[in-house]
Coordinates of C-alpha atoms and ligand atoms in Angstrom, one line a residue:
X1 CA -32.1 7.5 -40.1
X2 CA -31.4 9.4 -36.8
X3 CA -28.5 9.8 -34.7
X4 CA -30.0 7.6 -32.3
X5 CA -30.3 4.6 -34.5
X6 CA -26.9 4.9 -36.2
X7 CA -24.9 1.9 -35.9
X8 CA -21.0 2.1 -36.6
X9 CA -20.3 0.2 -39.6
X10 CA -16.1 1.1 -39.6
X11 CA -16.1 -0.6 -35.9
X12 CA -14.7 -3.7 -35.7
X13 CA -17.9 -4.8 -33.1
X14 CA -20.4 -6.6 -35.0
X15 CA -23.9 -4.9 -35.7
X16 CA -25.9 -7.1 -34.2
X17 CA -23.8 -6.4 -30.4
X18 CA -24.1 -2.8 -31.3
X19 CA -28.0 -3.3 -32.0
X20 CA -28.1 -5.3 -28.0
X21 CA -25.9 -2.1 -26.6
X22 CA -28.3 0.5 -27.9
X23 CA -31.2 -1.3 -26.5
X24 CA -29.9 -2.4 -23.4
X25 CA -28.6 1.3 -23.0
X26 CA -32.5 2.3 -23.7
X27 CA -33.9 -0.4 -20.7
X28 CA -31.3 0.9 -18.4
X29 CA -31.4 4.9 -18.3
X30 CA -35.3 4.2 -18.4
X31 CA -36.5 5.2 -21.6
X32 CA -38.0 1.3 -21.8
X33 CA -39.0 0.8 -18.4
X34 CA -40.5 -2.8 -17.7
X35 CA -43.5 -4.1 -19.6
X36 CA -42.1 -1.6 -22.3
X37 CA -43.2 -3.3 -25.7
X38 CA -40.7 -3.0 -27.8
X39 CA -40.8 -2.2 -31.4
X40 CA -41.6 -5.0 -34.2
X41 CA -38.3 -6.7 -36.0
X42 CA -39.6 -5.1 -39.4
X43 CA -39.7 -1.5 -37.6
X44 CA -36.3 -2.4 -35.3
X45 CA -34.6 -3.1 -38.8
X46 CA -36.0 -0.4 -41.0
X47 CA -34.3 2.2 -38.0
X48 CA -31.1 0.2 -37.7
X49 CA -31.3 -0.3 -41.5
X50 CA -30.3 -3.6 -40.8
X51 CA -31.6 -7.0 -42.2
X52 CA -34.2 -8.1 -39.9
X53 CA -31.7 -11.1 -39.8
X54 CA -29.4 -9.3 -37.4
X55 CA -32.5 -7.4 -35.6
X56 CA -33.6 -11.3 -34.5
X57 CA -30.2 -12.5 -33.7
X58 CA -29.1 -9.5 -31.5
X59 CA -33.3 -9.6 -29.7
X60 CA -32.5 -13.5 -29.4
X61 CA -29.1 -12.6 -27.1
X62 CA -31.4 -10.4 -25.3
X63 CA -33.5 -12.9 -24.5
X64 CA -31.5 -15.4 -23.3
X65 CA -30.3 -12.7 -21.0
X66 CA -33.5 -12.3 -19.5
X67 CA -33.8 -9.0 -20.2
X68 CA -36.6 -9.1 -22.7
X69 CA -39.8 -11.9 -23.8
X70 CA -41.9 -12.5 -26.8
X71 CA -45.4 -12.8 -25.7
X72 CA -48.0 -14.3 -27.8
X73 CA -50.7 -11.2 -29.1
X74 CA -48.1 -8.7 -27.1
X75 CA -44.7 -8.5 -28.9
X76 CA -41.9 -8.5 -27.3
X77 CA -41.7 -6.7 -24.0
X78 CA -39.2 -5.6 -21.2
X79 CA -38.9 -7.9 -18.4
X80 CA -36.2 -7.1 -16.3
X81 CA -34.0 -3.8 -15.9
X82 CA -32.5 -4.4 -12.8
X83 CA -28.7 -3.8 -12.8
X84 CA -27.6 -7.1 -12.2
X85 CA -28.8 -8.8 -15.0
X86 CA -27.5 -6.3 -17.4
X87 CA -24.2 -6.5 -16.3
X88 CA -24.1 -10.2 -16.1
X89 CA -25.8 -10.0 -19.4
X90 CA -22.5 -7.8 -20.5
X91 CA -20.0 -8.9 -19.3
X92 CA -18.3 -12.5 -21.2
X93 CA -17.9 -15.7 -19.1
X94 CA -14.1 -15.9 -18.9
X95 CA -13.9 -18.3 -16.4
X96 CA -14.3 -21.5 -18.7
X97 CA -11.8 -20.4 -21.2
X98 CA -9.5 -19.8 -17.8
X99 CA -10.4 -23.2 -16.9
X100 CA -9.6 -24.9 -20.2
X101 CA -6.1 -23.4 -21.1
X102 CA -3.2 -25.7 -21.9
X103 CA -0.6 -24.3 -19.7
X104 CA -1.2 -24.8 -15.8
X105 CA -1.5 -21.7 -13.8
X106 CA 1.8 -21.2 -11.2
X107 CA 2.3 -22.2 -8.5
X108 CA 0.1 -21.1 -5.9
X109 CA 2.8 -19.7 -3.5
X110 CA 4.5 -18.5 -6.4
X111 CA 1.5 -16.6 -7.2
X112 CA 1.0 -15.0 -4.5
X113 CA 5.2 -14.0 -4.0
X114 CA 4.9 -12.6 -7.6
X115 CA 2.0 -10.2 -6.6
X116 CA 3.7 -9.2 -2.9
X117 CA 6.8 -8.5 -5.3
X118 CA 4.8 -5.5 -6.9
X119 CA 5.0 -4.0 -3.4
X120 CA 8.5 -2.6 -3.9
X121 CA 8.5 -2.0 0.2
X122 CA 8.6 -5.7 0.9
X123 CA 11.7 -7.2 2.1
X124 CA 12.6 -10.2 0.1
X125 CA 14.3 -12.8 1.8
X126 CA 14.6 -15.7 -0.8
X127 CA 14.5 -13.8 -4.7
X128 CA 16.0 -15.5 -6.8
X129 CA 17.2 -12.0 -8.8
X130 CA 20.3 -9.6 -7.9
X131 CA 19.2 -6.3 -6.0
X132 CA 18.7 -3.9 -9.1
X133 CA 22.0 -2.2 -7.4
X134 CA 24.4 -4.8 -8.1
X135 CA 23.2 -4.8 -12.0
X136 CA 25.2 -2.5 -14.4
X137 CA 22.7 -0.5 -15.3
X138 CA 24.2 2.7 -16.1
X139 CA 27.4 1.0 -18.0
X140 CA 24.5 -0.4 -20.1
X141 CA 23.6 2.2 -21.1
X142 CA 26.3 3.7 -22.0
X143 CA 27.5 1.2 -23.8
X144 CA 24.1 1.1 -25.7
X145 CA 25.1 4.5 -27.2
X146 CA 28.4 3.7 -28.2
X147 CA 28.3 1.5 -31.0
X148 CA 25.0 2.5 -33.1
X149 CA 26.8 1.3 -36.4
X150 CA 26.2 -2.6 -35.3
X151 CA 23.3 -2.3 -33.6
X152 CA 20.6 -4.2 -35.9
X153 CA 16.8 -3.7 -35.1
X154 CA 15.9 -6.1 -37.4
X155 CA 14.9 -9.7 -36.9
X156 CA 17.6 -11.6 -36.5
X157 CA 18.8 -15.1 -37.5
X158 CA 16.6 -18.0 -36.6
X159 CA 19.3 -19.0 -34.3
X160 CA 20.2 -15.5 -33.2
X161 CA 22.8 -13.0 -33.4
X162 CA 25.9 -14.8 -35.3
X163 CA 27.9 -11.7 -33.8
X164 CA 26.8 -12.6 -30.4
X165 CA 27.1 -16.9 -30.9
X166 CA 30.3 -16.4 -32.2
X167 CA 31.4 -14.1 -28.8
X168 CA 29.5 -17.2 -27.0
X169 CA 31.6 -19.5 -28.5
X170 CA 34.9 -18.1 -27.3
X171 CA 33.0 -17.3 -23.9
X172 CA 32.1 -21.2 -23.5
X173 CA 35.5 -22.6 -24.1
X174 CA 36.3 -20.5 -21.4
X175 CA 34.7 -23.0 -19.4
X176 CA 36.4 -26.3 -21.5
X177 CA 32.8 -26.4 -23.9
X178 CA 33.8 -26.5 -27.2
X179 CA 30.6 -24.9 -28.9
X180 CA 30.3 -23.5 -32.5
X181 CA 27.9 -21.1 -33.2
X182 CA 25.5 -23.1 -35.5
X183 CA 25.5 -25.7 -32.1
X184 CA 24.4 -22.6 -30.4
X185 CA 20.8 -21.0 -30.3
X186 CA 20.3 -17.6 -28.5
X187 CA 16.7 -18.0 -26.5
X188 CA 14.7 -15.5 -24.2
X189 CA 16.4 -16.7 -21.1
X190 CA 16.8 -19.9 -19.9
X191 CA 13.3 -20.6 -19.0
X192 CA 12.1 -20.5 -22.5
X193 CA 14.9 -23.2 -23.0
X194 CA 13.4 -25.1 -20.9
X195 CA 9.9 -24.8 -22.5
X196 CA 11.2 -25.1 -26.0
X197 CA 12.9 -28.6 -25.2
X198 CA 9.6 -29.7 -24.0
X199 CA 7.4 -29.1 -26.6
X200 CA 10.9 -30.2 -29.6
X201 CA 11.9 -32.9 -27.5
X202 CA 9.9 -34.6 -25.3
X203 CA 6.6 -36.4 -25.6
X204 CA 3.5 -35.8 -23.9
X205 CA 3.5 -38.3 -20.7
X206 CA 7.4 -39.0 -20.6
X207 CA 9.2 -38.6 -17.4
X208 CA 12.1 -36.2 -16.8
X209 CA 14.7 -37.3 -14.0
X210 CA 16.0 -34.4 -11.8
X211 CA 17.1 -33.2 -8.0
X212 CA 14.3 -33.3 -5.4
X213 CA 13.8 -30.3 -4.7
X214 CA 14.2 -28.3 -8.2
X215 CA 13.7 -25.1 -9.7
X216 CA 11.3 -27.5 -11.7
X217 CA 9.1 -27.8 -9.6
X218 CA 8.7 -24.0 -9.4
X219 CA 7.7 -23.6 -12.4
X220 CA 5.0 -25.2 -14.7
X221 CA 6.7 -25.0 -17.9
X222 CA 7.5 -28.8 -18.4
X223 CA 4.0 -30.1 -16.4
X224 CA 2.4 -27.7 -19.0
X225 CA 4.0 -29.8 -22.1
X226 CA 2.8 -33.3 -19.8
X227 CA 6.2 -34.0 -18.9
X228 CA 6.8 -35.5 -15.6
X229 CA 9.2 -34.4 -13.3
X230 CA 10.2 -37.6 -11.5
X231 CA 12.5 -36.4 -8.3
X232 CA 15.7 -38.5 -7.4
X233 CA 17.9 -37.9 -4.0
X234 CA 21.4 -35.5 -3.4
X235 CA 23.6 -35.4 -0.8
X236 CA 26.8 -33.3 -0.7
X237 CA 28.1 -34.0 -4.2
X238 CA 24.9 -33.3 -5.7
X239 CA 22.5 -35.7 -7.4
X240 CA 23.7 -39.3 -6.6
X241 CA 24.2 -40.8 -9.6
X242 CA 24.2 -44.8 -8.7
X243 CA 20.4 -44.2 -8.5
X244 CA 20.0 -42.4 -12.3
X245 CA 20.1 -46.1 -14.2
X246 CA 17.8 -48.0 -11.8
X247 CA 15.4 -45.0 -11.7
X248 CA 15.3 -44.5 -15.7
X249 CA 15.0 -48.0 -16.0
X250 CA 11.7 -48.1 -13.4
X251 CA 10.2 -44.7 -14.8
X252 CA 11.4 -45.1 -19.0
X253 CA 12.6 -41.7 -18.0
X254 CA 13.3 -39.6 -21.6
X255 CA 15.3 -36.9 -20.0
X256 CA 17.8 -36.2 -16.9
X257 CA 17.5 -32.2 -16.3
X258 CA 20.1 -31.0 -13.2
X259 CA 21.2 -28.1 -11.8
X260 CA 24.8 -29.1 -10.8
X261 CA 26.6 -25.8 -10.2
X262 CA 25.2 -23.6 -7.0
X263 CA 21.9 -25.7 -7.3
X264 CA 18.7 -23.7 -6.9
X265 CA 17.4 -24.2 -4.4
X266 CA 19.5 -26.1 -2.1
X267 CA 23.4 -24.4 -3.3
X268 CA 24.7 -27.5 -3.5
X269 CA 28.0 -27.7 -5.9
X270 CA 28.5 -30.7 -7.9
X271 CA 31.7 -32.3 -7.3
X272 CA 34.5 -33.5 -10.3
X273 CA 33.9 -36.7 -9.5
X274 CA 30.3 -36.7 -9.4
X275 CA 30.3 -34.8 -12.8
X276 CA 32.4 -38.0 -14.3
X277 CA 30.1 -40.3 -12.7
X278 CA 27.0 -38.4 -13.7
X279 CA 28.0 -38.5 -17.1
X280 CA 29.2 -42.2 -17.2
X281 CA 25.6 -43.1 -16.1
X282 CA 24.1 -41.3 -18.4
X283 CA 26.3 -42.3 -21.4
X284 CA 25.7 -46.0 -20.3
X285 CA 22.2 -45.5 -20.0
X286 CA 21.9 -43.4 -23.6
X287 CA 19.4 -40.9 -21.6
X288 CA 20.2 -37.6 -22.6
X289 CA 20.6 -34.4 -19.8
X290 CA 19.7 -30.9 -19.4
X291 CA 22.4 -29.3 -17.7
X292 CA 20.9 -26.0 -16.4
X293 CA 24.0 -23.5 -15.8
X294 CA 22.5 -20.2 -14.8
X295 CA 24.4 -20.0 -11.9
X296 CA 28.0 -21.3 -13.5
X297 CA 29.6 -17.5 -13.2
X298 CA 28.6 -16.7 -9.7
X299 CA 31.5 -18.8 -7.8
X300 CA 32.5 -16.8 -4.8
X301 CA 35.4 -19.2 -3.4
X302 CA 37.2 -20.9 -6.3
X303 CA 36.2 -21.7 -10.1
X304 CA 33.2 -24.6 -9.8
X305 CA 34.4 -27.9 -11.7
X306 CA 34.0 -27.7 -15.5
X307 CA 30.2 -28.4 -17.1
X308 CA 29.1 -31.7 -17.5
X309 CA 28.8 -30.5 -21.4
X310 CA 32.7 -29.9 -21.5
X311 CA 32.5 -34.0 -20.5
X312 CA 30.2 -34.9 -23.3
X313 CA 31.8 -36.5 -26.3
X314 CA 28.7 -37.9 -27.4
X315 CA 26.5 -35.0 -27.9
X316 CA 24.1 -36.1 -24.9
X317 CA 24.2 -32.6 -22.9
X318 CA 22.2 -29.9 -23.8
X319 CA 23.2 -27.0 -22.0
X320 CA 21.5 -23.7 -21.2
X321 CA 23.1 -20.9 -19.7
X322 CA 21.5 -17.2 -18.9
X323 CA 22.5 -13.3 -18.8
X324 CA 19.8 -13.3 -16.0
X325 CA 21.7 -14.0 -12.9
X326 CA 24.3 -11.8 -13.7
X327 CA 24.0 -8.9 -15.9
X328 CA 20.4 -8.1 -15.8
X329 CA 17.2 -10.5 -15.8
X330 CA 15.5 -7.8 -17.8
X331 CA 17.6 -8.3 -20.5
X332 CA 15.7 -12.1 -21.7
X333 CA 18.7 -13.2 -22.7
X334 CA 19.8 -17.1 -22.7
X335 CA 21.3 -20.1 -25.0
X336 CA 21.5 -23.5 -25.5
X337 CA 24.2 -25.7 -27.0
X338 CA 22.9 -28.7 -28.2
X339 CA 23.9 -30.8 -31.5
X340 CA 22.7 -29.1 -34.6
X341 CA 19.3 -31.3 -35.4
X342 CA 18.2 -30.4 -31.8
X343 CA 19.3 -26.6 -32.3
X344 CA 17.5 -26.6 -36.1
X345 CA 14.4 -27.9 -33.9
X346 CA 13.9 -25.6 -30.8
X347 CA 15.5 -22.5 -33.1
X348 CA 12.7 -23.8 -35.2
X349 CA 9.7 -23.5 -32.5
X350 CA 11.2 -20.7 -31.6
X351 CA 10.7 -18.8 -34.7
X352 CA 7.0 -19.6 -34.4
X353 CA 6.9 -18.6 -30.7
X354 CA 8.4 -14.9 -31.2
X355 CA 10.8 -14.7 -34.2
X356 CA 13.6 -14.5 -32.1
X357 CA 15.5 -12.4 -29.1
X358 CA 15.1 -8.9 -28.6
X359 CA 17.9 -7.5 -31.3
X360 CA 18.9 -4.9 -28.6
X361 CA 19.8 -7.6 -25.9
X362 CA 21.6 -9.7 -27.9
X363 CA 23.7 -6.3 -29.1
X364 CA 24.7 -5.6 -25.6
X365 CA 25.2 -8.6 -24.8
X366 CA 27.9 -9.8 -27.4
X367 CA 29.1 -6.2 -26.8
X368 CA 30.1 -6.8 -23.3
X369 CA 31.6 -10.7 -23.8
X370 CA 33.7 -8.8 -26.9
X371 CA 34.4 -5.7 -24.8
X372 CA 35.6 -7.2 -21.5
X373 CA 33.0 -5.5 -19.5
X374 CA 31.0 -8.7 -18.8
X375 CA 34.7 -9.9 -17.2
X376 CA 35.2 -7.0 -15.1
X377 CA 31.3 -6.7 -14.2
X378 CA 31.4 -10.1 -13.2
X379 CA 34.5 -10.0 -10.8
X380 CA 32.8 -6.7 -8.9
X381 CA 29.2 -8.6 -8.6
X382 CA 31.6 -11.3 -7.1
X383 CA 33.0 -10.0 -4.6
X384 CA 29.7 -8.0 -3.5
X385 CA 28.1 -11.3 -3.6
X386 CA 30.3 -12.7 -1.1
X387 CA 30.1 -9.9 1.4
X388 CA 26.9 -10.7 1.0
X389 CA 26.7 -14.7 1.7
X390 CA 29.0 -13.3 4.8
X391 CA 27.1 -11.3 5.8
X392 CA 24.1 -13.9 5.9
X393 CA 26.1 -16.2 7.2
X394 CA 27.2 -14.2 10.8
X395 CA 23.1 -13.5 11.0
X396 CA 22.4 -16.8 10.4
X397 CA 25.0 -17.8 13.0
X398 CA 23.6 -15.3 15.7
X399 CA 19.9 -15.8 15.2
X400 CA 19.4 -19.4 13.8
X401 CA 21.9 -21.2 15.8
X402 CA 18.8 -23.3 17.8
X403 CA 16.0 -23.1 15.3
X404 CA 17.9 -24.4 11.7
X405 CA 20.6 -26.0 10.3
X406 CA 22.3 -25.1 6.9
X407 CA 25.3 -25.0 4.6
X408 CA 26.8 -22.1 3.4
X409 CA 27.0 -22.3 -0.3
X410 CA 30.2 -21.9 -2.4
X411 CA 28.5 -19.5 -5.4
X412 CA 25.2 -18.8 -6.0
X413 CA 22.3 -16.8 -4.2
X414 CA 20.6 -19.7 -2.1
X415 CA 20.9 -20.9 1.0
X416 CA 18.3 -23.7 1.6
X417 CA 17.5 -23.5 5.7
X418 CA 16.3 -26.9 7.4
X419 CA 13.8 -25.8 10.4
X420 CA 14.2 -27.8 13.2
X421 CA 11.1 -27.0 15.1
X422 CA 7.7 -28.6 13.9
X423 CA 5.6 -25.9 12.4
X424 CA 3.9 -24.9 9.2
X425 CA 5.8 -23.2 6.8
X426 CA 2.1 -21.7 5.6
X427 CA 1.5 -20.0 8.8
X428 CA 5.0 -19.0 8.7
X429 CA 4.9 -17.3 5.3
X430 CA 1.8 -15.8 6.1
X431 CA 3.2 -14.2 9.6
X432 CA 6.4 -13.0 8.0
X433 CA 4.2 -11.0 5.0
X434 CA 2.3 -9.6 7.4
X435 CA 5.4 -8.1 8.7
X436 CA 6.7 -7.2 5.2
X437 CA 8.7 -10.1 4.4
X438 CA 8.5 -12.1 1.7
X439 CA 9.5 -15.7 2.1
X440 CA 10.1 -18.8 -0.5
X441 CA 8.8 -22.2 1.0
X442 CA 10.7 -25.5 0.7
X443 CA 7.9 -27.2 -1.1
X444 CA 7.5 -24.9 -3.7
X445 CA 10.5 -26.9 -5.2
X446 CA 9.6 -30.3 -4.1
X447 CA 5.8 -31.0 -3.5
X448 CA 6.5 -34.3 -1.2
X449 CA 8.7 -32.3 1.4
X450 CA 8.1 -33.9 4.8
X451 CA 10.1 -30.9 7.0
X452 CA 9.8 -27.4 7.0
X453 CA 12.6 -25.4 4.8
X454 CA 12.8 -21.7 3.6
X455 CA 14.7 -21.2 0.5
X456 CA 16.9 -18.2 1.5
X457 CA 18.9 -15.7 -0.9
X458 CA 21.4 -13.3 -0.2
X459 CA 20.9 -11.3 -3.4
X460 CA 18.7 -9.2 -3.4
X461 CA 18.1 -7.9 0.4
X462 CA 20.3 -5.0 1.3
X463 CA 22.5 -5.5 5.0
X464 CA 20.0 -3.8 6.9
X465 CA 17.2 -5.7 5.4
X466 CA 18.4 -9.2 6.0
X467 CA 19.4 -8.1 9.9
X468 CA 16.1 -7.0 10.2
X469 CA 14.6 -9.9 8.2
X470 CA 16.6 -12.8 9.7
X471 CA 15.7 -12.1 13.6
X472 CA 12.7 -11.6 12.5
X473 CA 12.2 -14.7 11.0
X474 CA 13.9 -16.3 14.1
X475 CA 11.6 -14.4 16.4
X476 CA 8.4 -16.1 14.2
X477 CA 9.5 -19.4 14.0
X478 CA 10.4 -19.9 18.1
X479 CA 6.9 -18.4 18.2
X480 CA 5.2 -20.9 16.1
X481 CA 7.5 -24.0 16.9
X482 CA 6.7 -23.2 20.4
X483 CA 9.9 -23.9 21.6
X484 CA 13.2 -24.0 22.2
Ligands
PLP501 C1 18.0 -23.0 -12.3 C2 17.3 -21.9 -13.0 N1 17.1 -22.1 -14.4 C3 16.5 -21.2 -15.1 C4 16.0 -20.0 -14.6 C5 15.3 -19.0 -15.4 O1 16.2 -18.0 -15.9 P1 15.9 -17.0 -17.0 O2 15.7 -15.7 -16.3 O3 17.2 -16.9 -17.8 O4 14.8 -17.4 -17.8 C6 16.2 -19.8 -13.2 C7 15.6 -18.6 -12.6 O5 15.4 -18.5 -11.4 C8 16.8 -20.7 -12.4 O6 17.0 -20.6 -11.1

């Protein structure tokens, strides 16, 4: 057998593709121009030293490409060698198996601001992330190197790190949560949480209660598991929690998920009271809660009223918390505290999903809550934080005064900006990227917004960038609401 008709046998492409690539190679360099008649199946597989099996399937693709016909008393012959069909012949229909995936695609905005991200130029004037200059990056590091005797790169327990649940443990009662570390499960930040309890916990079509807007609604995770996110009303305290029974009640909700402490989007702090209420509702009407405390450690003014979990005497909060927001979002590092049965299920899916949390982030991690540094990085990242909301806060004052209205949050990164002219956020966002700023939309976190509203965040622009970005903004929307 020739060079020329030697198929690869180690390759892990079957010989009957192979067979279709040598032969469409042939049609398209020329050496089988059209009308070409090709040589028999017996011949094809005697070169190929193939059963003729294979030679049939691999001419049968080829036909059904277009590229070549049996004719009665001629063989089979070349029809076609133009270049089109041989490189839709090629190349695999993806686009069904797009189509049919479980999990919905994102957000459409959030789509496009996770591509204009890539552009590390563009001024962003609502990330949810800390600038990569207020993370510890180098003090990472450096601790990294320090401690190479406890540093396991193996997998680790099903629930994660015991070194690092323990240092959790004394972290959360910190914060009045009294956790042990088997009612504690280390995930790949709190978004994975979030997807875990959806596919342990909930069933497909149930409702989950939460704010309107939500960080929810940004995110497909829950839809994806065909959960509902069912949107109730806030006001200053934070979700109002006279409407949780009658809602639950209407909807059969399975699941209250809320964001109490320096709410994303809107920055809204939960009050005491509201917290006592909440969890009075909620322990009346037996319906469990997701208390989402990413935020909890960013407070700029004064320590935020304890987590509703620190409330629960019931074991009705589970409670998620994340490294993400303050020490690094790279790190995927999160946890939940939840009663042991719901821990041994989600540790369980998770163990399926990717046996476990990088072994490296959960070292630095439980090294910096046992070290101090996590204290003392926390207290700078403070205090840069609310030089920061300051700042925002005088441009918001000297540029926004006649076009919005806001609240200046009390911890946090968000400020959620009311416009008071009629215009389209769209044609907004779409102005602003021309001019290299990058934008979050209101309705990304609540579909059924009537008004226009940005979602603003003071973390991640430098000074210079939010001056720039927030007269700017003000110049754009006098220019599309038209006036004054
Ligand atoms: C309220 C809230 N929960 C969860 C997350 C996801 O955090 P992580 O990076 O820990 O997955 C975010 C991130 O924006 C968030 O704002």
């Amino acid at each position: 057998m020739t060079e020329e008709w030697l198929l690869d046998r180690s390759s892990t492409i079957p010989l009957f593709q192979q067979i279709c690539d040598r032969i469409v190679e042939k049609i398209r360099n020329g050496e089988w121009p059209v009308g070409t008649k090709i040589p028999t199946q017996r011949e094809l597989a005697r070169r190929f030293g193939v059963n003729r099996s294979t030679i049939v399937y691999a001419l049968d693709e080829l036909t059904a490409d277009g590229l070549i016909q049996s004719r009665v008393g001629h063989g089979t012959v070349v029809v076609n060698n133009t270049w089109n069909v041989i490189a839709s012949s090629r190349s695999h229909d993806w686009g069904r198996y797009v189509a049919a995936g479980a999990h919905q695609p994102n957000h459409q905005w959030i789509q496009i601001i996770n591509k204009a991200e890539e552009d590390k130029a563009i001024l962003r004037l609502g990330t949810g992330e800390p600038s990569p200059d207020l993370l510890p990056a180098h003090t990472m590091l450096h601790s990294l190197q320090s401690r190479g005797d406890v540093l396991s790169l193996s997998y680790s327990e099903p629930r994660g790190s015991l070194r690092l649940r323990e240092a959790l443990s004394r972290y959360l009662l910190s914060k009045g949560i009294k956790a042990a570390p088997s009612s504690i499960l280390i995930v790949s930040g709190a978004l994975q949480a979030l997807q875990l309890i959806s596919l342990g916990l909930l069933r497909e079509g149930s409702t989950i209660l939460t704010e309107s807007p939500s960080y929810l609604n940004s995110i497909h995770v829950v839809q994806s598991t065909g959960v509902r996110p069912c949107g109730m009303p806030m006001d200053k305290e934070g979700l109002i929690a006279g409407r949780i029974g009658p809602m639950k009640r209407q909807t059969d909700a399975a699941m209250l998920y809320t964001i109490p402490t320096f709410h994303n989007p809107t920055g809204c702090l939960m009050s005491a009271s509201r917290r006592e209420e909440l969890m009075r509702v909620c322990m009346h009407e037996r319906l469990p809660v997701v208390e989402d405390d990413v935020y909890g450690d960013l407070w700029l003014d004064a320590s935020p009223p304890a987590p509703l979990k620190s409330l629960d005497r019931e074991g009705l909060v589970l409670y998620i918390g994340s490294m993400s927001k303050s020490l690094g979002p790279g790190l995927r590092l999160g946890w939940v505290v939840a009663p042991e049965p719901v821990i041994d299920r989600l540790s369980d899916i998770k163990m399926q999903t990717d046996y476990g949390t990088s072994a490296l982030s959960q070292y630095a991690v439980a090294e910096w809550l046992e070290t101090g540094l996590y204290d003392k990085h926390l207290a700078g990242l403070r205090e840069e934080l609310r030089r920061r909301r300051n700042h925002m806060s005088t441009l918001l004052d000297r540029y926004m005064q006649s076009y919005a209205e806001w609240s200046l949050p009390q911890g946090g990164f968000y400020i959620w900006l009311r416009i008071l002219l009629p215009l389209s956020v769209r044609k907004l966002f779409e102005l602003a990227l021309k001019e290299g700023i990058l934008l979050h939309p209101g309705s990304v976190y609540d579909p059924g917004l009537g008004e226009p509203y940005l979602r603003l965040s003071y973390a991640y622009a430098s000074f210079e960038g939010m001056e720039h970005g927030i007269s700017r903004l003000a110049a754009l929307i006098f220019q599309l609401g038209g006036k004054q």
